Coordinates of C-alpha atoms in Angstrom, one line a residue:
M1 CA 14.9 -16.6 18.0
R2 CA 15.9 -16.1 14.4
R3 CA 12.2 -16.0 13.3
R4 CA 11.5 -13.3 15.9
I5 CA 14.4 -11.2 14.6
S6 CA 13.2 -11.6 11.0
K7 CA 9.6 -10.5 12.0
L8 CA 11.1 -7.4 13.7
R9 CA 13.2 -6.6 10.7
Y10 CA 10.2 -6.6 8.4
Q11 CA 8.2 -4.5 10.9
I12 CA 11.0 -2.0 10.9
F13 CA 11.1 -2.0 7.0
R14 CA 7.4 -1.4 6.9
S15 CA 7.6 1.5 9.3
Q16 CA 10.5 3.0 7.4
A17 CA 8.7 2.7 4.1
R18 CA 5.7 4.6 5.4
T19 CA 7.9 7.2 7.0
L20 CA 10.0 7.7 3.9
T21 CA 6.8 8.2 1.9
H22 CA 5.6 10.9 4.2
E23 CA 9.0 12.6 4.2
L24 CA 9.0 12.5 0.4
L25 CA 5.7 14.3 0.4
C26 CA 6.9 16.9 2.8
R27 CA 10.0 17.6 0.6
Q28 CA 8.1 17.5 -2.7
P29 CA 4.5 18.7 -2.0
E30 CA 4.0 19.0 -5.8
L31 CA 3.7 15.2 -5.9
L32 CA 0.1 15.7 -4.8
S33 CA -2.3 17.7 -6.9
G34 CA -4.0 20.7 -5.5
D35 CA -3.4 22.4 -2.2
V36 CA -3.3 19.5 0.3
E37 CA -2.4 20.3 3.9
L38 CA 0.5 17.8 4.2
D39 CA 0.4 17.9 8.0
Q40 CA -3.0 16.3 7.8
V41 CA -1.8 13.3 5.7
R42 CA -1.1 10.2 7.8
I43 CA 0.4 7.0 6.4
E44 CA 0.0 4.2 8.9
P45 CA -0.5 0.4 9.3
I46 CA -4.0 -0.9 8.9
T47 CA -5.6 -1.0 12.4
H48 CA -9.0 -2.0 13.7
E49 CA -9.8 1.7 13.5
A50 CA -9.0 1.8 9.8
V51 CA -11.1 -1.4 9.2
S52 CA -14.0 0.1 11.0
A53 CA -13.7 3.3 9.0
S54 CA -13.7 1.4 5.8
L55 CA -17.1 -0.1 6.6
E56 CA -18.5 3.3 5.7
W57 CA -17.5 2.6 2.1
L58 CA -20.1 -0.1 1.9
T59 CA -22.5 2.4 0.2
S60 CA -20.3 2.2 -2.9
G61 CA -21.1 -1.5 -3.3
C62 CA -17.5 -2.5 -3.5
L63 CA -15.6 -3.3 -0.3
F64 CA -12.6 -5.6 -0.2
P65 CA -12.2 -7.9 2.8
W66 CA -10.2 -5.5 4.9
E67 CA -11.4 -7.2 8.1
D68 CA -9.2 -10.2 7.1
I69 CA -6.0 -8.1 7.1
V70 CA -5.4 -8.5 10.8
D71 CA -5.2 -12.3 10.3
W72 CA -3.1 -11.9 7.1
K73 CA -0.6 -9.8 9.0
D74 CA -0.2 -12.5 11.6
S75 CA 0.5 -15.2 9.1
D76 CA 2.5 -13.2 6.5
P77 CA 5.6 -11.6 8.2
K78 CA 6.7 -9.9 5.0
G79 CA 3.2 -8.5 4.2
F80 CA 2.9 -4.7 3.8
D81 CA -0.2 -3.0 5.0
L82 CA -1.1 0.7 4.6
A83 CA -3.8 3.0 5.7
I84 CA -3.8 6.5 4.2
W85 CA -5.7 9.1 6.2
F86 CA -6.4 12.8 5.9
G87 CA -7.0 14.0 9.4
S88 CA -9.7 11.7 10.7
E89 CA -10.9 10.6 7.3
L90 CA -9.7 7.3 5.9
C91 CA -8.8 7.9 2.3
G92 CA -7.3 4.5 1.2
L93 CA -6.1 1.1 2.2
C94 CA -3.6 -1.3 0.7
Y95 CA -2.1 -4.7 1.3
A96 CA 0.9 -6.1 -0.6
S97 CA 3.1 -9.2 -0.1
P98 CA 6.1 -10.8 -1.7
R99 CA 4.6 -14.1 -0.4
K100 CA 7.4 -16.6 -1.1
S101 CA 9.1 -14.5 -3.8
R102 CA 12.4 -12.7 -3.5
L103 CA 11.9 -11.0 -6.8
C104 CA 8.3 -9.6 -6.8
I105 CA 6.0 -8.0 -4.4
K106 CA 2.3 -8.2 -5.3
V107 CA -0.4 -5.7 -4.6
I108 CA -3.2 -7.9 -3.3
L109 CA -5.7 -5.2 -2.4
L110 CA -5.7 -1.5 -3.0
Q111 CA -8.8 0.6 -2.5
G112 CA -9.5 4.3 -2.2
N113 CA -12.4 5.9 -0.4
P114 CA -15.2 6.0 -2.9
S115 CA -16.4 9.4 -1.8
R116 CA -16.0 12.0 -4.6
S117 CA -15.1 14.6 -2.0
H118 CA -12.3 13.2 0.0
P119 CA -9.1 15.4 -0.1
L120 CA -6.8 12.7 -1.5
R121 CA -9.0 11.6 -4.3
G122 CA -6.9 10.5 -7.2
E123 CA -3.8 10.2 -5.1
I124 CA -4.2 6.9 -3.3
A125 CA -2.7 4.6 -5.9
G126 CA 0.4 6.8 -6.3
L127 CA 0.9 7.1 -2.5
A128 CA 0.4 3.4 -1.9
L129 CA 2.8 2.4 -4.7
T130 CA 5.4 4.9 -3.5
S131 CA 5.4 3.2 -0.1
I132 CA 5.4 -0.3 -1.7
D133 CA 8.4 0.8 -3.8
F134 CA 10.3 1.8 -0.8
Y135 CA 9.5 -1.5 1.0
A136 CA 10.3 -3.5 -2.2
R137 CA 13.7 -2.0 -2.4
M138 CA 14.4 -2.9 1.3
L139 CA 13.4 -6.5 0.5
G140 CA 15.5 -6.5 -2.7
C141 CA 12.5 -7.1 -4.9
Q142 CA 12.9 -6.3 -8.6
E143 CA 9.3 -5.7 -9.6
I144 CA 5.8 -4.8 -8.2
E145 CA 2.9 -6.7 -9.7
I146 CA -0.8 -5.8 -9.5
Q147 CA -2.6 -9.1 -8.7
D148 CA -5.9 -9.4 -10.5
P149 CA -6.5 -5.7 -11.2
I150 CA -10.1 -4.7 -11.5
E151 CA -11.1 -3.4 -14.9
G152 CA -11.7 0.2 -14.0
A153 CA -8.3 0.5 -12.3
K154 CA -6.1 -0.8 -15.1
S155 CA -5.7 2.6 -16.8
V156 CA -4.7 4.1 -13.5
Y157 CA -1.9 1.6 -13.1
E158 CA -0.8 2.1 -16.7
A159 CA -0.7 5.9 -16.1
L160 CA 1.6 5.2 -13.1
G161 CA 4.0 3.3 -15.4
F162 CA 2.8 -0.3 -15.1
T163 CA 3.0 -2.4 -18.2
W164 CA 1.6 -5.8 -19.3
T165 CA 4.0 -8.7 -19.7
A166 CA 3.7 -11.3 -22.4
K167 CA 2.2 -13.6 -19.7
G168 CA -0.5 -11.0 -18.9
R169 CA 1.0 -9.7 -15.6
L170 CA 0.7 -6.0 -14.8
V171 CA 4.1 -5.0 -13.5
I172 CA 6.5 -2.1 -12.9
Q173 CA 10.2 -2.5 -12.3
V174 CA 11.8 -1.4 -9.0
D175 CA 14.8 0.8 -9.3
P176 CA 17.7 -0.4 -7.1

């Protein structure tokens, strides 16, 4: 019974983190560049619909294993999944997990829609990390780490405030 309560608690935390991110955007629309219709932005869990939509990204030649997320979610009760939509267009996906850590949540996968014309271009990492930050605080984590960042994304993370540790980890501190 205790395990079931814990799973429910994490499910509630995930939902709250997504909701808080959307509420923050509605209160501070200047967080997004340009004139984005905020009522079109949806921040949801990764579903089969999102995985199917991500298959359209194959033309870019780089697609992370999003179809595996469904299994990961079943075996990782603390895992955090995120699909960012603009209307019916999937703009980004993210999966993070503290795994067995109480101090650090790791961004395992983060990918934006490779289309140069999607309305949230350049905003996916910031939106995902805002949600992860909310979730990390609920879990009591002290830092967010980017696990194995791809070369082209390192500068994006650094611009968002991530720094390299002496051990070669790309991290940002979570404010309590």
